[in-house]
Short mmCIF file of C-alpha atoms and ligand atoms in Angstrom, two decimals:
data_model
loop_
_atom_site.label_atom_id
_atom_site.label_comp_id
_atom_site.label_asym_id
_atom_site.label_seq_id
_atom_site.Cartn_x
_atom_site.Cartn_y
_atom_site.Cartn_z
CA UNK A 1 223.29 37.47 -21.18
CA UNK A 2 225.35 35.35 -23.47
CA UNK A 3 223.31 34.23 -27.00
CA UNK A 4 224.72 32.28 -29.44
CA UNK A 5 223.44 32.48 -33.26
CA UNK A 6 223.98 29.47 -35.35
CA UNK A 7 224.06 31.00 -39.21
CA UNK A 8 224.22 33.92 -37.60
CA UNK A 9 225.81 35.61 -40.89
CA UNK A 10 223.17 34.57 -43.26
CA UNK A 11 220.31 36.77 -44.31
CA UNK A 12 217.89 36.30 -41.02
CA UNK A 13 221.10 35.83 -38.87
CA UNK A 14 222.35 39.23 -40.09
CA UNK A 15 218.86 40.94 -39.11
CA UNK A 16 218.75 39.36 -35.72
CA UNK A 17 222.54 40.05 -34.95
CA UNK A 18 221.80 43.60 -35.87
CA UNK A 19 219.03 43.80 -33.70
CA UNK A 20 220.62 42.09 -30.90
CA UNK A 21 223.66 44.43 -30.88
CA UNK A 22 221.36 47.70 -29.60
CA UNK A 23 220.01 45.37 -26.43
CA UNK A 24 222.26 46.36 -23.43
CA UNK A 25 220.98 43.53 -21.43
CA UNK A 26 222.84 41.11 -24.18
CA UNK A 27 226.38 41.37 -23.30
CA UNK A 28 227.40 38.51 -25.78
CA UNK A 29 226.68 37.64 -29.08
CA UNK A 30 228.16 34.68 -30.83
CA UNK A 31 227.87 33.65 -34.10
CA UNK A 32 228.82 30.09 -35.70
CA UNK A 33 228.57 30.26 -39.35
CA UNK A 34 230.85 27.75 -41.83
CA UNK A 35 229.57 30.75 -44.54
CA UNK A 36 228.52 28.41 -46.83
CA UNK A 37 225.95 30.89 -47.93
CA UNK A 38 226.40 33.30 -45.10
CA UNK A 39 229.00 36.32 -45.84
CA UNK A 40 231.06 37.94 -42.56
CA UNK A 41 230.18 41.25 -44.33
CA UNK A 42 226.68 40.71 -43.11
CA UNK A 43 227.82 41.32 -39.77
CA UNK A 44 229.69 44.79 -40.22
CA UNK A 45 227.43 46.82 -37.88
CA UNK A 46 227.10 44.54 -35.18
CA UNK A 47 229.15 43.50 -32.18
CA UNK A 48 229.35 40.01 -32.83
CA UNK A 49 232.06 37.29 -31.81
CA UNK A 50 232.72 35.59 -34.80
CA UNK A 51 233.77 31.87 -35.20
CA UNK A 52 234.11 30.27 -38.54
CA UNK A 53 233.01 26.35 -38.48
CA UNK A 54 230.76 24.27 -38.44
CA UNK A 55 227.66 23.19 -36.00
CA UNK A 56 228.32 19.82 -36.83
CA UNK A 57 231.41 20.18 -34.84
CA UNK A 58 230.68 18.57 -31.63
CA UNK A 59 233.77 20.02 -29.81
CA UNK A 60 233.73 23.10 -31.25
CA UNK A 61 229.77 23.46 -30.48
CA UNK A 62 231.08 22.85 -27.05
CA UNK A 63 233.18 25.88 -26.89
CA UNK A 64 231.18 28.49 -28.27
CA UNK A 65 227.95 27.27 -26.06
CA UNK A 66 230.06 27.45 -22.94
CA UNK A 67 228.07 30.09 -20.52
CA UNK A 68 225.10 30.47 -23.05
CA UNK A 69 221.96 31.37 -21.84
CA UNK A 70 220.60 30.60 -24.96
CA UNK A 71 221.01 29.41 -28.51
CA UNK A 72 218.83 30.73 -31.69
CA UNK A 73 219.28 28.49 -34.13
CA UNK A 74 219.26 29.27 -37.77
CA UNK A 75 222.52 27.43 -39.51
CA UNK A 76 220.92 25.01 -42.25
CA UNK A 77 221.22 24.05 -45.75
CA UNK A 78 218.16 26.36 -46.56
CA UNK A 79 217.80 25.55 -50.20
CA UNK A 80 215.27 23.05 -51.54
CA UNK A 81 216.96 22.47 -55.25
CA UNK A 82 220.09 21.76 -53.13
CA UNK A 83 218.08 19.36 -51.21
CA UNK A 84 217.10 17.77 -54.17
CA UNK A 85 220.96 17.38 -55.46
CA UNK A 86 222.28 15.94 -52.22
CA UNK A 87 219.78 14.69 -49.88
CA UNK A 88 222.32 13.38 -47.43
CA UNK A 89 224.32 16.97 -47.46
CA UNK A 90 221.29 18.55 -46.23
CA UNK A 91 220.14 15.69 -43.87
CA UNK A 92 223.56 15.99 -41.97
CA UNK A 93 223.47 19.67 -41.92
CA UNK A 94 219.44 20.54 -41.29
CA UNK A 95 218.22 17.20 -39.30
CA UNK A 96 222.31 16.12 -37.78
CA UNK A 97 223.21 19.60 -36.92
CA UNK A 98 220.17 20.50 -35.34
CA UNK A 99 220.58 17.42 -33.16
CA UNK A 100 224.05 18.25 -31.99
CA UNK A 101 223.14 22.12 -31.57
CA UNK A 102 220.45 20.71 -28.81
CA UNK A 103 222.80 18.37 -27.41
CA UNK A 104 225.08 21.15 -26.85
CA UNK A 105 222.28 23.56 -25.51
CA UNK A 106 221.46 20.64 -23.29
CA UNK A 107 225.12 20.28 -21.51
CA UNK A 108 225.14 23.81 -20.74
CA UNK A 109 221.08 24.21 -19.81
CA UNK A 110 220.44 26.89 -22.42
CA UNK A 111 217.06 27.61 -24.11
CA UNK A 112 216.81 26.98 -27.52
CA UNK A 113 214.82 27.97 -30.68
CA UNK A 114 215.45 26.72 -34.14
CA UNK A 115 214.25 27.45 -37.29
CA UNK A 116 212.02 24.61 -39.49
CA UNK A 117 209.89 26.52 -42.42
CA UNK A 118 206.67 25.68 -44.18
CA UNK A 119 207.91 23.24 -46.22
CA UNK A 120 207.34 20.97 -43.66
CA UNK A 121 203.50 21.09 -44.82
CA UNK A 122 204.32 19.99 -48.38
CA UNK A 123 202.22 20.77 -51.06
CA UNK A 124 198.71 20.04 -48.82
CA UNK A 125 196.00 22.58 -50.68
CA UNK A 126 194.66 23.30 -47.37
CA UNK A 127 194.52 27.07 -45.80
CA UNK A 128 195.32 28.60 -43.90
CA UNK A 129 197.83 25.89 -42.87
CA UNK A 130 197.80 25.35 -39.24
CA UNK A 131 200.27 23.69 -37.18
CA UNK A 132 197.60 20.55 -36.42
CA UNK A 133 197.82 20.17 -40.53
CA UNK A 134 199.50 16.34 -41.27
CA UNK A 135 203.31 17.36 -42.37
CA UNK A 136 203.87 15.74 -45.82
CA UNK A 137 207.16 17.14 -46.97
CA UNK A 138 208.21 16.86 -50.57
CA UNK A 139 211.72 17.41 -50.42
CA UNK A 140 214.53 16.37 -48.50
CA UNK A 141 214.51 20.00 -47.21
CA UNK A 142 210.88 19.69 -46.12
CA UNK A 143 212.08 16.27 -43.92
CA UNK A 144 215.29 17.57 -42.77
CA UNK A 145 213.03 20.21 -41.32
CA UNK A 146 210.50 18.61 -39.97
CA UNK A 147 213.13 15.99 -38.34
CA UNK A 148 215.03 19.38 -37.05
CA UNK A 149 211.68 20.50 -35.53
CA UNK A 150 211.05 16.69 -33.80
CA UNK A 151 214.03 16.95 -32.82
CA UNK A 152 213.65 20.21 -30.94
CA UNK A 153 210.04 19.32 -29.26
CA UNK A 154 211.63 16.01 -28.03
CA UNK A 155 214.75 17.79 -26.08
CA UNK A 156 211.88 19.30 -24.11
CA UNK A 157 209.95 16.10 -23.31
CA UNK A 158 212.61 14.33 -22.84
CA UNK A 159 215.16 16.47 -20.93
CA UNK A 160 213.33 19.28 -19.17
CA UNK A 161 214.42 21.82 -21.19
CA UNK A 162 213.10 24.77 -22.45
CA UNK A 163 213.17 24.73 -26.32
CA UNK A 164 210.85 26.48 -29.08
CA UNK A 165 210.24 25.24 -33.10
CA UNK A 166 209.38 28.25 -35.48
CA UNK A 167 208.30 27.82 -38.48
CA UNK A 168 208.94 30.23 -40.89
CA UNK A 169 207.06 31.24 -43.92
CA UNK A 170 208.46 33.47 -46.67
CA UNK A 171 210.75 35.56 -45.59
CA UNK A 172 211.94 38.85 -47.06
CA UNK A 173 214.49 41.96 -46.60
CA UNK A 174 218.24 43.32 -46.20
CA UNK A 175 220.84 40.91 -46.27
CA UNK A 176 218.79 38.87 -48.64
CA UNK A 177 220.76 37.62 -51.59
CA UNK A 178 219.39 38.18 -55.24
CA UNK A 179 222.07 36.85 -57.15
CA UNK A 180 221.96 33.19 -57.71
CA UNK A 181 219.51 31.02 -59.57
CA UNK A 182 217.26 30.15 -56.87
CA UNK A 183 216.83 33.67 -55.10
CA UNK A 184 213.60 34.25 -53.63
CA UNK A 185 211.28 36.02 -54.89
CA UNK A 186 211.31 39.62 -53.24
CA UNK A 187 214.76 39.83 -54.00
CA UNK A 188 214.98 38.61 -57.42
CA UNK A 189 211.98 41.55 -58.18
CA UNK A 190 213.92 44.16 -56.38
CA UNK A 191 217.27 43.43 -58.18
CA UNK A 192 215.38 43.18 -61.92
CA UNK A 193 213.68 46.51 -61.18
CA UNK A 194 216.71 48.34 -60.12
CA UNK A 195 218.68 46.79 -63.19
CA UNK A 196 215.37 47.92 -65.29
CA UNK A 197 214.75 44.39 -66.45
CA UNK A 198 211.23 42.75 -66.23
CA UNK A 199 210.18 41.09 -63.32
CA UNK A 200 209.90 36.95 -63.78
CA UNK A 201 206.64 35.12 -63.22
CA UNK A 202 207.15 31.42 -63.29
CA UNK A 203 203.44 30.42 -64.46
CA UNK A 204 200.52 32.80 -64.18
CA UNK A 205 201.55 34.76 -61.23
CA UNK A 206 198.38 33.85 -59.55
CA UNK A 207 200.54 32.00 -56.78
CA UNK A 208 200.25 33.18 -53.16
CA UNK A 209 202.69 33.54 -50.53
CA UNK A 210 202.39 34.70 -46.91
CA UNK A 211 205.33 36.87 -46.97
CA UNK A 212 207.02 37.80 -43.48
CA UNK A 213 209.44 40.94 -42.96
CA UNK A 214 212.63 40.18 -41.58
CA UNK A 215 212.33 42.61 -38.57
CA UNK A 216 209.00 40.76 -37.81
CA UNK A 217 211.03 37.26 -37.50
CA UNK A 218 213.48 39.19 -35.59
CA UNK A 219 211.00 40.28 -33.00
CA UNK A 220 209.33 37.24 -32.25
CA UNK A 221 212.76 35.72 -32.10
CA UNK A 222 213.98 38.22 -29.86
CA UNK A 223 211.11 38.08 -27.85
CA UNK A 224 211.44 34.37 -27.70
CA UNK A 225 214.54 34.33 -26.21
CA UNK A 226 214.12 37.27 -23.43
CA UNK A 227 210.99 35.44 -22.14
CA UNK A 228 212.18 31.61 -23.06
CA UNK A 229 208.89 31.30 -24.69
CA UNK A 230 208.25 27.64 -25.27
CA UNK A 231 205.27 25.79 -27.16
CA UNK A 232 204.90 21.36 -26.81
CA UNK A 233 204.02 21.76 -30.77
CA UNK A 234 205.55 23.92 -33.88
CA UNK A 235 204.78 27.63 -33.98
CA UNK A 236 203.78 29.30 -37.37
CA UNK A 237 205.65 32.59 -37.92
CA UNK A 238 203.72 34.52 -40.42
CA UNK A 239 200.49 36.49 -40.23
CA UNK A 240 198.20 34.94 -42.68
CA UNK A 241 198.20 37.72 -45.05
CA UNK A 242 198.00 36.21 -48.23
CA UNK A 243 199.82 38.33 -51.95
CA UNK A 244 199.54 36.95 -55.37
CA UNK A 245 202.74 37.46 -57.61
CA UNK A 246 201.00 39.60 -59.84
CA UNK A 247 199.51 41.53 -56.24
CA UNK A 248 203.60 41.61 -55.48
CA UNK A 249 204.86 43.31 -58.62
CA UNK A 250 202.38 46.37 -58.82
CA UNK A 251 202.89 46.76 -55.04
CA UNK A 252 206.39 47.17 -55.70
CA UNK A 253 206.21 49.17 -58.60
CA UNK A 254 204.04 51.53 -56.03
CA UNK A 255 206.83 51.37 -53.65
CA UNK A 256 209.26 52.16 -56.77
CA UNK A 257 206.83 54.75 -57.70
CA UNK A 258 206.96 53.64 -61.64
CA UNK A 259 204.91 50.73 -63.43
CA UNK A 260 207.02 47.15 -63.47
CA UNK A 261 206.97 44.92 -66.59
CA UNK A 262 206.16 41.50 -65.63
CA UNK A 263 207.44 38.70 -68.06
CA UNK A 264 205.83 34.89 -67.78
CA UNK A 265 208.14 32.08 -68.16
CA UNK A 266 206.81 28.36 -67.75
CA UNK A 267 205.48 27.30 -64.31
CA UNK A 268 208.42 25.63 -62.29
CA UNK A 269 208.22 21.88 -61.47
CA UNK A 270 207.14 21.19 -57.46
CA UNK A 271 206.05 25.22 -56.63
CA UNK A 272 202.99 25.02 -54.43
CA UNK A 273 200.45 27.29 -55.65
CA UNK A 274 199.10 28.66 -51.72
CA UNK A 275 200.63 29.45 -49.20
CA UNK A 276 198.86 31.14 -46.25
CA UNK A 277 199.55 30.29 -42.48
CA UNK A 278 197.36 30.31 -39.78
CA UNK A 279 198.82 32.65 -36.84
CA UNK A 280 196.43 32.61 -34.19
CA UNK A 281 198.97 30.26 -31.68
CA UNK A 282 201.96 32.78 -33.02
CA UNK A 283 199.66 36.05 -31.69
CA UNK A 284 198.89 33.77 -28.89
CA UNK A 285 202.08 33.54 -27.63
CA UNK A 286 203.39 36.94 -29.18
CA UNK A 287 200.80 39.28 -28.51
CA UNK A 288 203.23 41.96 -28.55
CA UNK A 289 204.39 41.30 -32.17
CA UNK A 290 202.84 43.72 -34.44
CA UNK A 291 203.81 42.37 -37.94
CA UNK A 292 205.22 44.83 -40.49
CA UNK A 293 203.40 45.63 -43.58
CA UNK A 294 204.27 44.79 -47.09
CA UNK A 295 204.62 48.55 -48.34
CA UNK A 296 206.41 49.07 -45.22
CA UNK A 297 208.79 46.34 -45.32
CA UNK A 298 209.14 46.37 -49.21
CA UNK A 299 209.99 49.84 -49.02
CA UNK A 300 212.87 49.05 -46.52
CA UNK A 301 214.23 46.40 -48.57
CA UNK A 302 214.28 48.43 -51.79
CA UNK A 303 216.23 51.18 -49.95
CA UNK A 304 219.03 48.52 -48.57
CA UNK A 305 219.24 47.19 -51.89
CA UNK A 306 219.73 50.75 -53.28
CA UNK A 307 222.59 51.58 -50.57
CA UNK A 308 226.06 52.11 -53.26
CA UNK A 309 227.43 49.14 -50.80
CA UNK A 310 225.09 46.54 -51.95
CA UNK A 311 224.41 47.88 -55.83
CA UNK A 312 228.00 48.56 -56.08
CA UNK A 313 229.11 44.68 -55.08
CA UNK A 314 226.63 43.42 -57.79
CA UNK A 315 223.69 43.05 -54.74
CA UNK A 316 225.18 39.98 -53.61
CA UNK A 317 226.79 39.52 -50.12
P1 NAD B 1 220.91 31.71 -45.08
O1 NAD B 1 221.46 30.72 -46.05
O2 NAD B 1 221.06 33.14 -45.41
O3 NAD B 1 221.48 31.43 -43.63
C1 NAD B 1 221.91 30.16 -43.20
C2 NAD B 1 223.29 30.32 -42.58
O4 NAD B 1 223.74 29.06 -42.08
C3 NAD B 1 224.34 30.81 -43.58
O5 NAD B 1 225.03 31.91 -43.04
C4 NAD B 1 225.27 29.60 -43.75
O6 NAD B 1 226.59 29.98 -44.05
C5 NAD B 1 225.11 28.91 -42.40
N1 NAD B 1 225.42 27.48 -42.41
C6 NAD B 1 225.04 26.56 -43.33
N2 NAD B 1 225.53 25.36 -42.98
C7 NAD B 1 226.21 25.52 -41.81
C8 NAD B 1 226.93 24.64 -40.95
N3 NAD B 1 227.07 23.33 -41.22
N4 NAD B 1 227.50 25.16 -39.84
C9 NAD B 1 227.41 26.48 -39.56
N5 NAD B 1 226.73 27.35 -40.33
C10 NAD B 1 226.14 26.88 -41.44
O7 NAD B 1 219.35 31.35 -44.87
P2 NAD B 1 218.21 32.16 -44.12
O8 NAD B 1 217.18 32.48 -45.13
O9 NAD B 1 218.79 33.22 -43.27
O10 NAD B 1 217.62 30.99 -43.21
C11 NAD B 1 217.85 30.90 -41.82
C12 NAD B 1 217.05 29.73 -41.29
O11 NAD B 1 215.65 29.94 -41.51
C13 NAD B 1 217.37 28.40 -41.96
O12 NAD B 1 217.33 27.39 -40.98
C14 NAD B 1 216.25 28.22 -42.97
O13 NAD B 1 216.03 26.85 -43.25
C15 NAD B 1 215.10 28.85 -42.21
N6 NAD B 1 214.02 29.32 -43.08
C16 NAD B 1 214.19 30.44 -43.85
C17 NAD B 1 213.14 30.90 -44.65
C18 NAD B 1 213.26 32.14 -45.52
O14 NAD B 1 212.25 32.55 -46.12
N7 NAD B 1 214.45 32.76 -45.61
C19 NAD B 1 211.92 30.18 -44.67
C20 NAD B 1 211.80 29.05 -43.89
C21 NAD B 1 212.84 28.64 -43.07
#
């Protein structure tokens, strides 16, 4: 079986790649990443073809797809601040590129799943957010998403063919940078605690997210793909489990086994205060997929952070 990972040497592209390289019945794993933010040494212990370029390459999209079975999508612009900068940058790369990725899954009949996020639900005060929510993006990321998304249910109406939307919540583990301004905020806390510096709260640290570890997305994406699981609507990945900042920091300083200083700094402009998805259609087409827990998957994180490899380059890939 032949899969090909767009971004495949970002952070969740480096997880899935990993994961992918144990599973005999893959013989094939190809990766198209321009490493814009992706790094190649991401994708050290895997077995991965490697091609450097771009998806909005038609002809080379061509190339790498030829004999795929099946395409996971990830490749994307995945910041919303850069969004914000250039609007058009992250159009052609998260709502353009998606379109060319299907159009390239479609010439060679592979199943496809691709990557939209919760942004897509904007900053709607309602949760759990379920997929039947209205989609009010507020960001250029958000929209290049949801377009990305459209996009991906419409190949399916409109061509036969088997395709999946995910969207993904906060996600968090290895491979997950911590070193520029708009890190997220697992890895941010992990690299201040290791340094010994507080952790940063943006506001009062009452905000919730519905974090997701890595080897979770990896599962149902893996799963996905064995069973070409396919939905007519967006599936939430994320299992409604819902962790205050403040909740975050002193279950991390358990994990560190030692008390972490939290330091408040003003609340940032456009943060959405809630964030909890709804996961019954997720568990309904993934009953298999236990999701891992936050001590669990904290604790894994912490110890790739602490591996001399990653501390030693400054924790940045
Ligand atoms: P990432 O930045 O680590 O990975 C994205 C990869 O795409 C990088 O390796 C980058 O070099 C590559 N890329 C960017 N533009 C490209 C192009 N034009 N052609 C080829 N490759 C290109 O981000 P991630 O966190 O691993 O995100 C993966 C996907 O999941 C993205 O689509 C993102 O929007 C989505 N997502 C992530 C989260 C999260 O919490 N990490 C949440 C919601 C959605």
């Amino acid at each position: 079986m032949k899969i090909v990972v767009t971004g495949g040497a970002g952070f969740i592209g480096a997880n899935l790649c990993k994961e992918l390289s144990r599973l005999p019945e893959v013989s094939h794993i190809l990766v198209l990443d321009d490493l814009s933010s992706g790094s190649l040494a991401n994708l050290r212990d895997t077995r991965v073809d490697f091609v450097q370029g771009s998806i909005l390459d038609r002809s080379l999209l061509g190339e790498v797809m030829r004999g795929a079975d099946a395409a996971v999508h990830l490749a994307a612009r995945p910041s919303v601040a850069m969004s914000v900068d250039d609007p058009e940058g992250s159009h052609d790369v998260n709502a353009s590129g998606t379109l060319r990725v299907l159009e390239a899954c479609r010439a060679v009949g592979a199943y496809a799943v691709t990557a939209s996020s919760c942004s897509v639900y904007g900053d709607s005060a309602e949760n759990p957010k379920h997929e039947g929510l209205p989609t009010r993006p507020v960001s250029p990321y958000g929209a290049g998403k949801l377009a990305a998304e459209a996009y991906t249910l419409s190949y399916a109406a409109s061509f036969n063919m088997r395709t999946l939307a995910l969207r993904f919540f906060n996600v968090y583990g290895p491979f997950q940078p911590a070193d520029h301004a708009y890190a997220a905020v697992i890895p941010a806390f992990i690299d201040a605690a290791l340094r010994g510096d507080p952790l940063r709260i943006y506001g009062d640290g009452l905000q919730t997210r519905d974090f997701t570890f890595a080897e979770t997305v990896v599962s149902v994406l893996i799963d996905a793909v064995m069973r070409e699981v396919t939905s007519d609507t967006p599936v939430n990945v994320a299992h409604g489990v819902q962790v205050s900042l403040l909740e975050l920091a002193r279950e991390l300083g358990q994990v560190m086994d030692r008390p972490l200083e939290v330091r408040h700094a003003p609340p940032r402009k456009g943060d959405i205060r809630d964030s909890r998805a709804s996961c019954e259609r997720l568990r309904r087409l993934f009953p298999d997929i236990a999701p891992v827990s936050l001590d669990v998957g904290l604790q894994r994180t912490v110890s790739w952070f602490e591996q001399p490899m990653v501390a030693g380059s400054g924790r940045s890939q």
